[in-house]
C-alpha cells in the first residue's frame, strides 16, 4: 500500500484529478490547493494544465464522493483566488452548472459554503452578468432543493456586491413564477431574495413583478418591507478586483476622498424605477384619430385626445423616437383657452419628460417658455400641473440650460408668473447636482437681491430663500460679497433659509485642494537642488540644543568651500564657522525653528565668508579649541560630514525626530482605528445577517400561524353553515307538521259538516214508520234516500280531503275524479243520476244504486242486506195496513 501511495503522489495533478480511486482524487485536490497558494503570481506554470483543460474542474466540482467533492470545490476556490481573471474566464462556463446542481444543494455545510464562495469569486474576478446567466436556468429545475439553494445564492451575491454591480432585472423577471411554486421552502427563499433586493431598490422593485403576485403575497412582503425601511441604506461589502486595484492605487491622501465619494453615493443609492423598466414604444400606440381630435374646435374633443395620449405615455420608460410634432402640439395646447386642456397637456409633458429623461433635453427650448408663460393662471390645480411638468423638464436637463429663461421670467410683469417662476428656481437649486458657475451665481444672486425689494411679502421671502439655498450650495464665504449691502433683518432671514435648506449639489470649497499639493513640491525641489542646505538644516537642531558643541558647524562650510577651491580657502573656513555660532546664528536658528525659513539664514553666512572684518578675531578660537592643530579644517570636516550623512533623511522630510515619532504614533493609531472599524463593520454585518435570519424565521412562523388561523376560521364557517342548515331543516319539518295537522283538522271538519248521525236517523224513521201506518212508508223511503245521500256526502268529503292531500300532478293524472266530484255535488243530482240510470237499464233505483256503489268500490253484500231490510219493512207495512184496514193514511 505504501508503494501505491508513493506512486499516486508522484502522478501529475491532472492525472490524479481523473483517477478512479476517490482517495487519490481527494489527495490530488488538497495538493493542488496547496500548490496554488504557494505560487508567486498568476503566470506560474502550475496553473497552465488547469487553464488548458477546464473539464478537470467540472469533474472536481461534481465528484461522486462527497468528501472528495468538498476538497475539489476548495481547490477551485484556491485556483480562482490565486489564478486571477484568466482562470475565472477559462473555467466559468464549465463549473457553474455543477456547482448549483451538486454543490449548493449538498448536505454538507462546508460544501455549500465553498460553492457559494466560488460563485462570489467568479463575480469578483470579472463581472456578474455571466454568472447570473449561468445560474438562471437553475430556477427552472425540477428539484425544489436546487431552486431554493440557487435563490439563497442570489441573495448572498446581492448582499455582498449590491445592485450596482449585479443587475437585478433578470432575476426580478423570474420571480413571479417562483412565487407560484408549490414548495414552501422555494417561496420562502424567494421572499428573502425580494427583501434583500428591496434593501437596495426600495419602491423601484415593484415596477417589474409586483402586479404579478397574489394580494396575499403582496401583503406578506409589505410587512417584511416595513422592517427594512427602518434600516440604513446598505453598502457594498465586497469589492471587485478592479475596485480593489483602484483603492490600492489611490494615494493615501485620497483615501478620505474615496470615503467621501462613497458617502455621496449613499445619498443617491436608491435606484430609480426608470433604470429597471423596459423601454416602451409609445409612438406606435398613439390613437389614429389623435391629430384630428386635437385640432377640433370643441374643447371636449381636445381634452379627450390628450387624455388618450396621456394614457399611452404614462409608463416608466419611453423608447426614444421622434416627438417633435407632439411637442409642438403640446406647446400650442399651453395657450389653449380652456384650463382643463392646459392641465392635461401639462400632465402629458411631465409623463414624456419622465419617460425620456435625458432624451427629452432637445425639446426643452420649445416647451419651457410656453409653460412658464402659462403660469399666470391663478387656479392652483393648473399651477401644480405646470410646476410638476417644469420639474420633470428640468430633471432631463441642467441648471445652466434653464437658467437664462428662468431669470428672464423673473422680470415678468405678471406677479403670478414671477412668483411661480421663483418657486421653480428654488426647486431647481435644491435638486440640481451640479453647482452653478461663478457667473451664474452672480446672475442668480443679483436677481434674488432685486426680489428683496418687491412690494409683496411672498416675493420678498422667495428672494431670501433663493439666496439662502444658493449660499448652502456655494458656501457662506462665496456669498458674502452679494450680501454686503443688505440690512441685518434680511441677512437674518437669509441665514434662516440657509440653515433649513437641503441641497444635492456638491459644495465648492474644492479650490482649497491645490495648496496641499503645491506644498510638497517646493520641498522636493529644495531637496533636489540644494543638498547642502538640507544638511545644514539637519545639523541645526543639535547645535541649538547643545550650546557647548559650537565648533562642529564649520566643517560643512569648509566642505562646501573646499569643494570649490580647497587650497586657497582653508584659512577662511574656520573663521566664518566660529564667528557664526558666537554671533547671530544661534539667535536666528532659535527664531526660525524647524521650519523651512532656516534655509536662507544658513545660506547667508556662506556668502559672507570672504569678508575680512572677522578674520583676525576668528583665528584664535580654533587654535585654543582644537589643541594646537592650527587651521587644519579637513580632519574636522570629514567626521562631521560623515556624521551628518545619517541625519540627511530626516532633514529631507522637513521635520524633527520628535515630529517623525509623533507621525509614526499617529499612523499606528490610524491603523488601529481602521482595524477596529473593520471589526465593528464585520460584527455589524454578522448581526445584520442574524437579524435577517431571525426575521425570516419569524416571518415563517407568522405565515404558519396565519395559515392555521385561516384554517380554523374556515372550519368555524363550515360549522356555522351546518348549524344554519340544521335549523332551516327543523323549521321546514315543523312547518310540514303544522300543515299536516291543519289538513287533518280540515278533513275532520268537512267530515263532521257533511255526515249526519247514522244510527239515530234510521232508528227514528223505523219506529216512526211503525207508529204512523201508511204515512210511515214514505218516511221509510225518505229514510233510505237520506241514508243514501249521507253516504254520498261522506264519499264527497273523503274525495275533497284526498284532493287537499294530493299534489297538482296527481290532480292532472286523476282528471276523471273531478267529473265524479261534480256529479256528487248534491243529493238531488245524485238522485237524478240514480233514477236515470235505473230507467235506462229497466232496473229499480235500488239496484242502480247498488251498481253505482259497486262501481265506487262498496261491497255488494251491504246492498243486498239493505234490500232485505227494505223488503222486510215493506212486508211489515203491508201487515199493518191489513190489520188496520186502511188503504191510505189520512
PDB file of C-alpha atoms in Angstrom, residues 405-503:
ATOM      1  CA  UNK A 405     -35.180  81.551 -19.394  1.00  0.00           C
ATOM      2  CA  UNK A 406     -35.879  81.381 -15.660  1.00  0.00           C
ATOM      3  CA  UNK A 407     -34.124  84.680 -14.993  1.00  0.00           C
ATOM      4  CA  UNK A 408     -35.977  86.272 -17.896  1.00  0.00           C
ATOM      5  CA  UNK A 409     -39.363  85.288 -16.476  1.00  0.00           C
ATOM      6  CA  UNK A 410     -38.332  86.559 -13.043  1.00  0.00           C
ATOM      7  CA  UNK A 411     -38.675  90.002 -14.605  1.00  0.00           C
ATOM      8  CA  UNK A 412     -42.190  89.311 -15.895  1.00  0.00           C
ATOM      9  CA  UNK A 413     -44.831  91.959 -15.348  1.00  0.00           C
ATOM     10  CA  UNK A 414     -47.412  89.495 -14.096  1.00  0.00           C
ATOM     11  CA  UNK A 415     -46.818  88.938 -10.354  1.00  0.00           C
ATOM     12  CA  UNK A 416     -48.278  85.421 -10.548  1.00  0.00           C
ATOM     13  CA  UNK A 417     -45.761  84.421 -13.229  1.00  0.00           C
ATOM     14  CA  UNK A 418     -42.944  85.971 -11.208  1.00  0.00           C
ATOM     15  CA  UNK A 419     -43.980  84.161  -8.021  1.00  0.00           C
ATOM     16  CA  UNK A 420     -44.313  80.726  -9.634  1.00  0.00           C
ATOM     17  CA  UNK A 421     -41.033  81.213 -11.530  1.00  0.00           C
ATOM     18  CA  UNK A 422     -39.049  81.983  -8.382  1.00  0.00           C
ATOM     19  CA  UNK A 423     -40.587  78.920  -6.726  1.00  0.00           C
ATOM     20  CA  UNK A 424     -39.458  76.886  -9.707  1.00  0.00           C
ATOM     21  CA  UNK A 425     -35.940  78.341  -9.387  1.00  0.00           C
ATOM     22  CA  UNK A 426     -35.819  77.369  -5.704  1.00  0.00           C
ATOM     23  CA  UNK A 427     -36.777  73.803  -6.591  1.00  0.00           C
ATOM     24  CA  UNK A 428     -34.099  73.768  -9.283  1.00  0.00           C
ATOM     25  CA  UNK A 429     -31.418  74.872  -6.828  1.00  0.00           C
ATOM     26  CA  UNK A 430     -32.454  72.218  -4.334  1.00  0.00           C
ATOM     27  CA  UNK A 431     -32.497  69.369  -6.864  1.00  0.00           C
ATOM     28  CA  UNK A 432     -29.522  70.235  -9.089  1.00  0.00           C
ATOM     29  CA  UNK A 433     -26.464  68.043  -8.656  1.00  0.00           C
ATOM     30  CA  UNK A 434     -24.040  70.437 -10.317  1.00  0.00           C
ATOM     31  CA  UNK A 435     -23.230  73.695  -8.569  1.00  0.00           C
ATOM     32  CA  UNK A 436     -23.622  76.845 -10.702  1.00  0.00           C
ATOM     33  CA  UNK A 437     -20.551  78.599 -12.020  1.00  0.00           C
ATOM     34  CA  UNK A 438     -19.415  81.989 -10.714  1.00  0.00           C
ATOM     35  CA  UNK A 439     -21.138  83.998 -13.474  1.00  0.00           C
ATOM     36  CA  UNK A 440     -24.322  82.007 -12.949  1.00  0.00           C
ATOM     37  CA  UNK A 441     -24.070  82.520  -9.206  1.00  0.00           C
ATOM     38  CA  UNK A 442     -23.725  86.267  -9.733  1.00  0.00           C
ATOM     39  CA  UNK A 443     -26.735  86.450 -12.044  1.00  0.00           C
ATOM     40  CA  UNK A 444     -28.888  84.410  -9.620  1.00  0.00           C
ATOM     41  CA  UNK A 445     -27.789  86.479  -6.632  1.00  0.00           C
ATOM     42  CA  UNK A 446     -28.469  89.770  -8.451  1.00  0.00           C
ATOM     43  CA  UNK A 447     -31.942  88.658  -9.500  1.00  0.00           C
ATOM     44  CA  UNK A 448     -32.731  87.442  -5.960  1.00  0.00           C
ATOM     45  CA  UNK A 449     -31.478  90.701  -4.453  1.00  0.00           C
ATOM     46  CA  UNK A 450     -33.867  92.665  -6.655  1.00  0.00           C
ATOM     47  CA  UNK A 451     -36.722  90.454  -5.470  1.00  0.00           C
ATOM     48  CA  UNK A 452     -36.000  91.514  -1.890  1.00  0.00           C
ATOM     49  CA  UNK A 453     -37.356  94.970  -2.730  1.00  0.00           C
ATOM     50  CA  UNK A 454     -40.689  93.754  -4.131  1.00  0.00           C
ATOM     51  CA  UNK A 455     -43.939  95.046  -2.693  1.00  0.00           C
ATOM     52  CA  UNK A 456     -45.418  91.637  -1.850  1.00  0.00           C
ATOM     53  CA  UNK A 457     -44.109  89.740   1.151  1.00  0.00           C
ATOM     54  CA  UNK A 458     -44.291  86.356  -0.606  1.00  0.00           C
ATOM     55  CA  UNK A 459     -41.971  87.539  -3.351  1.00  0.00           C
ATOM     56  CA  UNK A 460     -39.530  89.023  -0.842  1.00  0.00           C
ATOM     57  CA  UNK A 461     -39.461  85.767   1.095  1.00  0.00           C
ATOM     58  CA  UNK A 462     -38.862  83.893  -2.162  1.00  0.00           C
ATOM     59  CA  UNK A 463     -35.864  86.096  -2.935  1.00  0.00           C
ATOM     60  CA  UNK A 464     -34.434  85.442   0.537  1.00  0.00           C
ATOM     61  CA  UNK A 465     -34.954  81.701   0.091  1.00  0.00           C
ATOM     62  CA  UNK A 466     -33.125  81.789  -3.248  1.00  0.00           C
ATOM     63  CA  UNK A 467     -30.126  83.479  -1.602  1.00  0.00           C
ATOM     64  CA  UNK A 468     -30.184  81.073   1.361  1.00  0.00           C
ATOM     65  CA  UNK A 469     -30.342  77.999  -0.887  1.00  0.00           C
ATOM     66  CA  UNK A 470     -27.588  79.391  -3.105  1.00  0.00           C
ATOM     67  CA  UNK A 471     -25.462  80.012  -0.011  1.00  0.00           C
ATOM     68  CA  UNK A 472     -25.991  76.381   1.007  1.00  0.00           C
ATOM     69  CA  UNK A 473     -24.521  75.305  -2.333  1.00  0.00           C
ATOM     70  CA  UNK A 474     -21.695  77.798  -2.738  1.00  0.00           C
ATOM     71  CA  UNK A 475     -20.790  78.392   0.899  1.00  0.00           C
ATOM     72  CA  UNK A 476     -21.028  81.457   3.113  1.00  0.00           C
ATOM     73  CA  UNK A 477     -17.685  82.854   2.054  1.00  0.00           C
ATOM     74  CA  UNK A 478     -18.578  82.838  -1.622  1.00  0.00           C
ATOM     75  CA  UNK A 479     -21.881  84.613  -0.926  1.00  0.00           C
ATOM     76  CA  UNK A 480     -20.560  87.342   1.371  1.00  0.00           C
ATOM     77  CA  UNK A 481     -19.921  89.816  -1.475  1.00  0.00           C
ATOM     78  CA  UNK A 482     -23.570  89.638  -2.527  1.00  0.00           C
ATOM     79  CA  UNK A 483     -24.892  90.280   0.993  1.00  0.00           C
ATOM     80  CA  UNK A 484     -22.838  93.326   1.855  1.00  0.00           C
ATOM     81  CA  UNK A 485     -25.472  95.954   1.047  1.00  0.00           C
ATOM     82  CA  UNK A 486     -28.330  94.179   2.868  1.00  0.00           C
ATOM     83  CA  UNK A 487     -29.624  95.085   6.285  1.00  0.00           C
ATOM     84  CA  UNK A 488     -29.453  92.786   9.293  1.00  0.00           C
ATOM     85  CA  UNK A 489     -33.097  91.750   9.130  1.00  0.00           C
ATOM     86  CA  UNK A 490     -32.748  90.446   5.593  1.00  0.00           C
ATOM     87  CA  UNK A 491     -29.448  88.774   6.405  1.00  0.00           C
ATOM     88  CA  UNK A 492     -31.097  87.030   9.353  1.00  0.00           C
ATOM     89  CA  UNK A 493     -33.906  85.771   7.151  1.00  0.00           C
ATOM     90  CA  UNK A 494     -31.418  84.543   4.527  1.00  0.00           C
ATOM     91  CA  UNK A 495     -29.487  82.786   7.275  1.00  0.00           C
ATOM     92  CA  UNK A 496     -32.657  81.027   8.398  1.00  0.00           C
ATOM     93  CA  UNK A 497     -33.298  79.741   4.891  1.00  0.00           C
ATOM     94  CA  UNK A 498     -29.639  78.759   4.666  1.00  0.00           C
ATOM     95  CA  UNK A 499     -29.906  76.601   7.790  1.00  0.00           C
ATOM     96  CA  UNK A 500     -33.147  74.948   6.651  1.00  0.00           C
ATOM     97  CA  UNK A 501     -32.154  74.330   3.011  1.00  0.00           C
ATOM     98  CA  UNK A 502     -31.443  70.804   1.776  1.00  0.00           C
ATOM     99  CA  UNK A 503     -29.485  70.631  -1.455  1.00  0.00           C
TER     100      UNK A 503
END
